[in-house]
Amino acid sequence: MSPRTIVITGGAGGLGLVAANHLVRAGTNVILVGRDAVRTAAAADGLRDVAPDGIDALPPRAYAADLSRWAQVRDLAAKLTDDGIRVDVLVNNAGAAFPRYGQTPDGVERTYALNHHAPFLLTHSLLAAGTFTADARIVNLSTFVEKRGRLDTADPDVSGTSWRDRFYSQIHVYATSKLLGLLATRELARRLPDGPRIYSANPGMVKNTGMNTNAGGLMRLTAPLFRPFAITPDQGVRTTLWLATASPAPEPSGGFFTKSQQTAPSRSAQDTVLARTVYERTAALLGIEALTTGR
């Protein structure tokens, strides 16, 4: 049986690269996606040294895309499809927490664009193109911090532009973007046809990944306070790797997993009606056709 192909966004560093290292060592075809073409290519080249001998896996490959821009997300999906890639697992790992309000060229808040829109759009673009294999898995990186999300459940803002007119709290914007992702994942799991599965993976509080440092703002200032309680990157990728590779596939699809076990997210993240609204509004915002097949 040929090795499975796993695409990892945000794969040039942090948890994405750590997960890729484990997968390459296990003989998996790995494709890294990163914003910086040179850095991502260098990361892929570095992984070739850890690939085991006597395995049919292809050398790690790299694709460049700024996933905060919808056009580049669509272009990435098209390139993967045109290159004949058959995706067994998509790990939507790329993410960020920006310290100040900013909009992308698409007119949406940039934290939302990267953390919520990009996974949603890339997943649906690959589904529409038939690029996923019949039993593909999608793993969206989530966080326990989603409990601090500030979402109007009666009128959920999926663009993030409401933060322009209210106090912009870095942690709350980040948490809300992740809450939206959890809700959309829950609803997409209900709409997927038989075969593909989708999960939300909570890596926990991980040290030395650069997430808080690169974020700047309050998250950078407070990061040292939590370091004594944080786990290593190798520990932080275990749930993602398990969801991507375990046989049989973990259940349930749409679940929120911590330490390779299903756990309960916030009450808001379990709201079925809200999940449907978030999913449909996000699809409309991105200009894509919502899936209608339900389980």
mmCIF file of C-alpha atoms in Angstrom:
data_model
loop_
_atom_site.group_PDB
_atom_site.id
_atom_site.type_symbol
_atom_site.label_atom_id
_atom_site.label_comp_id
_atom_site.label_asym_id
_atom_site.label_seq_id
_atom_site.Cartn_x
_atom_site.Cartn_y
_atom_site.Cartn_z
ATOM 1 C CA MET A 1 0.000 0.000 0.000
ATOM 2 C CA SER A 2 1.406 3.388 -0.980
ATOM 3 C CA PRO A 3 2.149 5.957 1.769
ATOM 4 C CA ARG A 4 -0.586 8.396 2.682
ATOM 5 C CA THR A 5 -0.235 12.055 1.699
ATOM 6 C CA ILE A 6 -0.628 14.670 4.416
ATOM 7 C CA VAL A 7 -0.772 18.418 3.760
ATOM 8 C CA ILE A 8 0.183 20.660 6.686
ATOM 9 C CA THR A 9 -0.429 24.412 6.601
ATOM 10 C CA GLY A 10 1.858 26.578 8.685
ATOM 11 C CA GLY A 11 4.414 23.845 8.133
ATOM 12 C CA ALA A 12 7.593 25.927 7.954
ATOM 13 C CA GLY A 13 7.956 26.080 11.744
ATOM 14 C CA GLY A 14 6.280 25.558 15.101
ATOM 15 C CA LEU A 15 3.891 22.687 15.661
ATOM 16 C CA GLY A 16 3.399 22.212 11.927
ATOM 17 C CA LEU A 17 7.056 21.405 11.359
ATOM 18 C CA VAL A 18 7.245 19.230 14.480
ATOM 19 C CA ALA A 19 4.268 17.192 13.264
ATOM 20 C CA ALA A 20 5.806 16.947 9.803
ATOM 21 C CA ASN A 21 9.050 15.623 11.285
ATOM 22 C CA HIS A 22 7.192 12.786 13.015
ATOM 23 C CA LEU A 23 5.212 11.967 9.886
ATOM 24 C CA VAL A 24 8.246 11.905 7.591
ATOM 25 C CA ARG A 25 10.028 9.599 10.030
ATOM 26 C CA ALA A 26 6.985 7.310 9.828
ATOM 27 C CA GLY A 27 7.275 7.113 6.033
ATOM 28 C CA THR A 28 4.437 9.483 5.125
ATOM 29 C CA ASN A 29 4.247 11.745 2.061
ATOM 30 C CA VAL A 30 4.334 15.234 3.564
ATOM 31 C CA ILE A 31 3.524 18.538 1.868
ATOM 32 C CA LEU A 32 4.315 21.739 3.751
ATOM 33 C CA VAL A 33 2.456 24.980 3.133
ATOM 34 C CA GLY A 34 3.929 28.258 4.340
ATOM 35 C CA ARG A 35 3.727 31.969 3.654
ATOM 36 C CA ASP A 36 7.473 32.384 3.017
ATOM 37 C CA ALA A 37 8.482 30.350 -0.034
ATOM 38 C CA VAL A 38 12.195 30.249 0.829
ATOM 39 C CA ARG A 39 11.668 29.289 4.462
ATOM 40 C CA THR A 40 9.083 26.649 3.598
ATOM 41 C CA ALA A 41 11.297 25.103 0.929
ATOM 42 C CA ALA A 42 14.201 25.010 3.382
ATOM 43 C CA ALA A 43 11.997 23.277 5.957
ATOM 44 C CA ALA A 44 10.973 20.650 3.409
ATOM 45 C CA ASP A 45 14.601 20.105 2.389
ATOM 46 C CA GLY A 46 15.590 19.663 6.029
ATOM 47 C CA LEU A 47 13.003 16.942 6.504
ATOM 48 C CA ARG A 48 14.559 14.824 3.781
ATOM 49 C CA ASP A 49 17.395 13.961 6.131
ATOM 50 C CA VAL A 50 15.038 12.252 8.605
ATOM 51 C CA ALA A 51 13.174 10.111 6.058
ATOM 52 C CA PRO A 52 13.787 6.381 6.638
ATOM 53 C CA ASP A 53 15.496 4.261 4.011
ATOM 54 C CA GLY A 54 13.558 1.680 2.044
ATOM 55 C CA ILE A 55 10.276 3.593 2.105
ATOM 56 C CA ASP A 56 8.324 4.542 -1.017
ATOM 57 C CA ALA A 57 7.345 7.959 0.315
ATOM 58 C CA LEU A 58 8.102 10.946 -1.880
ATOM 59 C CA PRO A 59 10.534 13.602 -0.640
ATOM 60 C CA PRO A 60 8.787 16.323 1.393
ATOM 61 C CA ARG A 61 7.431 19.089 -0.828
ATOM 62 C CA ALA A 62 6.669 22.763 -0.272
ATOM 63 C CA TYR A 63 3.956 25.139 -1.486
ATOM 64 C CA ALA A 64 3.871 28.863 -0.725
ATOM 65 C CA ALA A 65 0.663 30.748 0.071
ATOM 66 C CA ASP A 66 -0.416 33.630 2.282
ATOM 67 C CA LEU A 67 -3.483 31.975 3.749
ATOM 68 C CA SER A 68 -4.839 35.236 5.129
ATOM 69 C CA ARG A 69 -5.789 36.098 1.528
ATOM 70 C CA TRP A 70 -8.695 34.228 0.016
ATOM 71 C CA ALA A 71 -7.304 34.309 -3.528
ATOM 72 C CA GLN A 72 -4.109 32.612 -2.412
ATOM 73 C CA VAL A 73 -6.058 29.935 -0.544
ATOM 74 C CA ARG A 74 -7.991 29.202 -3.724
ATOM 75 C CA ASP A 75 -4.778 29.217 -5.759
ATOM 76 C CA LEU A 76 -3.200 26.732 -3.349
ATOM 77 C CA ALA A 77 -6.135 24.360 -3.709
ATOM 78 C CA ALA A 78 -5.934 24.681 -7.500
ATOM 79 C CA LYS A 79 -2.174 24.007 -7.536
ATOM 80 C CA LEU A 80 -2.520 20.900 -5.378
ATOM 81 C CA THR A 81 -5.282 19.645 -7.658
ATOM 82 C CA ASP A 82 -3.470 20.499 -10.893
ATOM 83 C CA ASP A 83 -0.343 18.748 -9.622
ATOM 84 C CA GLY A 84 -2.309 15.549 -9.226
ATOM 85 C CA ILE A 85 -2.055 15.471 -5.428
ATOM 86 C CA ARG A 86 -4.491 13.131 -3.718
ATOM 87 C CA VAL A 87 -4.866 14.408 -0.164
ATOM 88 C CA ASP A 88 -5.435 11.780 2.514
ATOM 89 C CA VAL A 89 -5.133 14.206 5.412
ATOM 90 C CA LEU A 90 -5.288 17.994 5.580
ATOM 91 C CA VAL A 91 -3.927 19.512 8.793
ATOM 92 C CA ASN A 92 -5.112 23.118 9.032
ATOM 93 C CA ASN A 93 -2.391 24.214 11.421
ATOM 94 C CA ALA A 94 -1.596 27.798 10.346
ATOM 95 C CA GLY A 95 -2.802 30.436 12.776
ATOM 96 C CA ALA A 96 -2.018 33.762 14.399
ATOM 97 C CA ALA A 97 -3.155 36.263 17.028
ATOM 98 C CA PHE A 98 -2.579 39.840 15.942
ATOM 99 C CA PRO A 99 -2.197 42.525 18.645
ATOM 100 C CA ARG A 100 -4.123 45.257 16.818
ATOM 101 C CA TYR A 101 -7.077 45.481 14.479
ATOM 102 C CA GLY A 102 -6.241 45.148 10.812
ATOM 103 C CA GLN A 103 -8.119 44.181 7.678
ATOM 104 C CA THR A 104 -7.007 42.020 4.795
ATOM 105 C CA PRO A 105 -7.546 43.073 1.160
ATOM 106 C CA ASP A 106 -10.744 41.003 1.337
ATOM 107 C CA GLY A 107 -12.144 43.418 3.910
ATOM 108 C CA VAL A 108 -12.146 41.081 6.911
ATOM 109 C CA GLU A 109 -10.289 41.069 10.222
ATOM 110 C CA ARG A 110 -6.928 39.364 9.709
ATOM 111 C CA THR A 111 -7.023 36.993 12.714
ATOM 112 C CA TYR A 112 -10.373 35.670 11.517
ATOM 113 C CA ALA A 113 -9.027 35.419 7.967
ATOM 114 C CA LEU A 114 -6.169 33.132 8.952
ATOM 115 C CA ASN A 115 -7.723 31.142 11.792
ATOM 116 C CA HIS A 116 -11.271 30.657 10.513
ATOM 117 C CA HIS A 117 -11.648 31.580 6.840
ATOM 118 C CA ALA A 118 -8.506 29.858 5.534
ATOM 119 C CA PRO A 119 -9.269 26.361 6.914
ATOM 120 C CA PHE A 120 -12.909 26.662 5.841
ATOM 121 C CA LEU A 121 -12.053 27.839 2.327
ATOM 122 C CA LEU A 122 -9.175 25.424 1.718
ATOM 123 C CA THR A 123 -11.208 22.464 2.928
ATOM 124 C CA HIS A 124 -14.210 23.327 0.768
ATOM 125 C CA SER A 125 -12.064 24.110 -2.283
ATOM 126 C CA LEU A 126 -10.387 20.702 -2.067
ATOM 127 C CA LEU A 127 -13.739 19.009 -1.519
ATOM 128 C CA ALA A 128 -15.230 20.741 -4.562
ATOM 129 C CA ALA A 129 -12.227 19.777 -6.711
ATOM 130 C CA GLY A 130 -12.369 16.125 -5.670
ATOM 131 C CA THR A 131 -8.791 16.323 -4.373
ATOM 132 C CA PHE A 132 -9.474 14.462 -1.139
ATOM 133 C CA THR A 133 -9.389 10.673 -1.090
ATOM 134 C CA ALA A 134 -12.588 8.822 -0.252
ATOM 135 C CA ASP A 135 -11.686 8.361 3.420
ATOM 136 C CA ALA A 136 -9.808 11.633 3.892
ATOM 137 C CA ARG A 137 -9.433 13.340 7.237
ATOM 138 C CA ILE A 138 -9.335 17.054 8.011
ATOM 139 C CA VAL A 139 -7.724 18.115 11.283
ATOM 140 C CA ASN A 140 -8.269 21.722 12.344
ATOM 141 C CA LEU A 141 -5.985 23.063 15.068
ATOM 142 C CA SER A 142 -8.118 24.488 17.851
ATOM 143 C CA THR A 143 -7.472 25.570 21.435
ATOM 144 C CA PHE A 144 -8.927 25.445 24.939
ATOM 145 C CA VAL A 145 -8.780 29.250 24.813
ATOM 146 C CA GLU A 146 -11.946 29.188 22.670
ATOM 147 C CA LYS A 147 -13.840 29.351 25.955
ATOM 148 C CA ARG A 148 -12.870 33.024 26.090
ATOM 149 C CA GLY A 149 -14.565 33.765 22.778
ATOM 150 C CA ARG A 150 -16.910 36.759 22.589
ATOM 151 C CA LEU A 151 -19.507 35.829 19.982
ATOM 152 C CA ASP A 152 -22.973 37.330 19.670
ATOM 153 C CA THR A 153 -24.961 34.103 19.414
ATOM 154 C CA ALA A 154 -28.029 35.934 18.114
ATOM 155 C CA ASP A 155 -26.092 37.636 15.308
ATOM 156 C CA PRO A 156 -22.640 36.044 14.946
ATOM 157 C CA ASP A 157 -20.055 38.129 13.110
ATOM 158 C CA VAL A 158 -18.016 35.738 10.968
ATOM 159 C CA SER A 159 -15.931 38.480 9.297
ATOM 160 C CA GLY A 160 -14.452 39.953 12.476
ATOM 161 C CA THR A 161 -15.123 43.507 11.360
ATOM 162 C CA SER A 162 -17.229 44.200 14.471
ATOM 163 C CA TRP A 163 -13.932 44.445 16.403
ATOM 164 C CA ARG A 164 -13.206 47.671 14.537
ATOM 165 C CA ASP A 165 -15.908 49.429 16.555
ATOM 166 C CA ARG A 166 -15.316 47.876 19.990
ATOM 167 C CA PHE A 167 -12.386 47.315 22.304
ATOM 168 C CA TYR A 168 -9.936 45.092 20.446
ATOM 169 C CA SER A 169 -8.706 42.459 22.890
ATOM 170 C CA GLN A 170 -6.047 40.263 21.291
ATOM 171 C CA ILE A 171 -6.873 37.163 23.325
ATOM 172 C CA HIS A 172 -10.627 37.553 22.854
ATOM 173 C CA VAL A 173 -10.323 38.061 19.086
ATOM 174 C CA TYR A 174 -8.086 34.998 18.822
ATOM 175 C CA ALA A 175 -10.424 32.962 21.028
ATOM 176 C CA THR A 176 -13.486 34.016 19.055
ATOM 177 C CA SER A 177 -11.869 33.109 15.746
ATOM 178 C CA LYS A 178 -11.157 29.641 17.153
ATOM 179 C CA LEU A 179 -14.708 29.338 18.522
ATOM 180 C CA LEU A 180 -16.032 30.084 15.034
ATOM 181 C CA GLY A 181 -13.773 27.353 13.654
ATOM 182 C CA LEU A 182 -15.092 24.841 16.185
ATOM 183 C CA LEU A 183 -18.678 25.657 15.285
ATOM 184 C CA ALA A 184 -18.045 25.430 11.547
ATOM 185 C CA THR A 185 -16.230 22.122 12.001
ATOM 186 C CA ARG A 186 -19.132 20.719 13.981
ATOM 187 C CA GLU A 187 -21.595 21.633 11.235
ATOM 188 C CA LEU A 188 -19.380 20.521 8.356
ATOM 189 C CA ALA A 189 -19.053 17.094 9.979
ATOM 190 C CA ARG A 190 -22.842 16.786 9.790
ATOM 191 C CA ARG A 191 -22.856 17.741 6.116
ATOM 192 C CA LEU A 192 -19.936 15.661 4.853
ATOM 193 C CA PRO A 193 -20.796 12.575 2.802
ATOM 194 C CA ASP A 194 -19.901 9.158 4.162
ATOM 195 C CA GLY A 195 -16.145 8.603 4.135
ATOM 196 C CA PRO A 196 -14.346 11.875 4.987
ATOM 197 C CA ARG A 197 -14.040 12.923 8.615
ATOM 198 C CA ILE A 198 -13.170 16.216 10.255
ATOM 199 C CA TYR A 199 -11.834 16.935 13.739
ATOM 200 C CA SER A 200 -10.763 19.785 16.019
ATOM 201 C CA ALA A 201 -7.464 19.167 17.824
ATOM 202 C CA ASN A 202 -6.485 21.010 20.995
ATOM 203 C CA PRO A 203 -2.688 20.800 21.409
ATOM 204 C CA GLY A 204 -2.759 22.341 24.881
ATOM 205 C CA MET A 205 -0.429 25.010 26.212
ATOM 206 C CA VAL A 206 2.796 24.450 24.284
ATOM 207 C CA LYS A 207 6.135 26.150 24.906
ATOM 208 C CA ASN A 208 8.866 27.136 22.464
ATOM 209 C CA THR A 209 6.665 27.275 19.356
ATOM 210 C CA GLY A 210 6.908 31.040 18.837
ATOM 211 C CA MET A 211 3.118 31.438 18.750
ATOM 212 C CA ASN A 212 2.880 33.875 21.654
ATOM 213 C CA THR A 213 6.234 35.525 20.904
ATOM 214 C CA ASN A 214 5.349 36.146 17.270
ATOM 215 C CA ALA A 215 1.883 37.369 18.222
ATOM 216 C CA GLY A 216 3.291 40.372 20.062
ATOM 217 C CA GLY A 217 1.038 42.418 22.299
ATOM 218 C CA LEU A 218 -0.242 41.105 25.621
ATOM 219 C CA MET A 219 0.164 37.471 24.584
ATOM 220 C CA ARG A 220 3.910 37.986 24.168
ATOM 221 C CA LEU A 221 4.221 39.761 27.505
ATOM 222 C CA THR A 222 2.351 37.084 29.446
ATOM 223 C CA ALA A 223 3.887 34.040 27.730
ATOM 224 C CA PRO A 224 6.739 33.665 30.269
ATOM 225 C CA LEU A 225 4.209 33.368 33.104
ATOM 226 C CA PHE A 226 2.723 30.207 31.611
ATOM 227 C CA ARG A 227 5.954 28.567 30.452
ATOM 228 C CA PRO A 228 6.421 26.482 33.641
ATOM 229 C CA PHE A 229 3.031 24.856 33.007
ATOM 230 C CA ALA A 230 3.462 24.330 29.266
ATOM 231 C CA ILE A 231 4.189 21.070 27.470
ATOM 232 C CA THR A 232 6.836 20.389 24.814
ATOM 233 C CA PRO A 233 6.087 20.684 21.083
ATOM 234 C CA ASP A 234 6.492 16.913 20.717
ATOM 235 C CA GLN A 235 3.753 16.472 23.307
ATOM 236 C CA GLY A 236 1.669 19.193 21.679
ATOM 237 C CA VAL A 237 1.416 17.386 18.327
ATOM 238 C CA ARG A 238 0.355 14.009 19.710
ATOM 239 C CA THR A 239 -3.379 14.599 19.362
ATOM 240 C CA THR A 240 -2.990 15.915 15.823
ATOM 241 C CA LEU A 241 -0.862 12.922 14.801
ATOM 242 C CA TRP A 242 -3.318 10.500 16.379
ATOM 243 C CA LEU A 243 -6.292 12.050 14.588
ATOM 244 C CA ALA A 244 -4.359 12.007 11.303
ATOM 245 C CA THR A 245 -3.089 8.436 11.472
ATOM 246 C CA ALA A 246 -5.012 6.278 13.954
ATOM 247 C CA SER A 247 -6.690 3.158 12.613
ATOM 248 C CA PRO A 248 -9.608 2.900 12.675
ATOM 249 C CA ALA A 249 -10.424 6.581 12.264
ATOM 250 C CA PRO A 250 -11.327 8.250 15.569
ATOM 251 C CA GLU A 251 -14.944 9.021 16.312
ATOM 252 C CA PRO A 252 -16.909 11.173 16.345
ATOM 253 C CA SER A 253 -16.331 13.244 13.257
ATOM 254 C CA GLY A 254 -16.718 16.879 14.269
ATOM 255 C CA GLY A 255 -15.440 16.182 17.767
ATOM 256 C CA PHE A 256 -13.082 18.270 19.887
ATOM 257 C CA PHE A 257 -10.072 16.248 21.026
ATOM 258 C CA THR A 258 -7.515 16.826 23.764
ATOM 259 C CA LYS A 259 -4.777 14.339 24.709
ATOM 260 C CA SER A 260 -6.129 11.993 22.022
ATOM 261 C CA GLN A 261 -9.532 11.823 23.673
ATOM 262 C CA GLN A 262 -12.815 13.522 22.923
ATOM 263 C CA THR A 263 -13.454 16.339 25.379
ATOM 264 C CA ALA A 264 -16.192 18.913 25.767
ATOM 265 C CA PRO A 265 -15.540 22.413 24.430
ATOM 266 C CA SER A 266 -17.460 25.457 25.655
ATOM 267 C CA ARG A 267 -21.236 25.439 25.734
ATOM 268 C CA SER A 268 -21.318 27.893 22.835
ATOM 269 C CA ALA A 269 -19.186 25.538 20.718
ATOM 270 C CA GLN A 270 -21.787 22.791 21.233
ATOM 271 C CA ASP A 271 -24.741 24.922 20.071
ATOM 272 C CA THR A 272 -26.153 23.117 17.021
ATOM 273 C CA VAL A 273 -28.255 26.048 15.811
ATOM 274 C CA LEU A 274 -25.367 28.464 16.181
ATOM 275 C CA ALA A 275 -23.079 26.045 14.336
ATOM 276 C CA ARG A 276 -25.456 25.969 11.381
ATOM 277 C CA THR A 277 -25.680 29.774 11.306
ATOM 278 C CA VAL A 278 -21.894 30.203 11.486
ATOM 279 C CA TYR A 279 -21.333 27.632 8.762
ATOM 280 C CA GLU A 280 -23.855 29.163 6.374
ATOM 281 C CA ARG A 281 -22.742 32.755 7.010
ATOM 282 C CA THR A 282 -19.104 31.811 6.478
ATOM 283 C CA ALA A 283 -19.881 30.054 3.210
ATOM 284 C CA ALA A 284 -21.835 33.096 2.028
ATOM 285 C CA LEU A 285 -19.042 35.479 3.055
ATOM 286 C CA LEU A 286 -16.463 33.452 1.143
ATOM 287 C CA GLY A 287 -18.711 33.065 -1.868
ATOM 288 C CA ILE A 288 -18.715 29.275 -1.860
ATOM 289 C CA GLU A 289 -21.502 26.758 -2.044
ATOM 290 C CA ALA A 290 -22.443 25.291 1.308
ATOM 291 C CA LEU A 291 -22.620 21.529 1.451
ATOM 292 C CA THR A 292 -26.161 20.257 1.785
ATOM 293 C CA THR A 293 -25.552 16.541 2.308
ATOM 294 C CA GLY A 294 -26.393 15.734 5.913
ATOM 295 C CA ARG A 295 -25.820 12.692 8.068
#
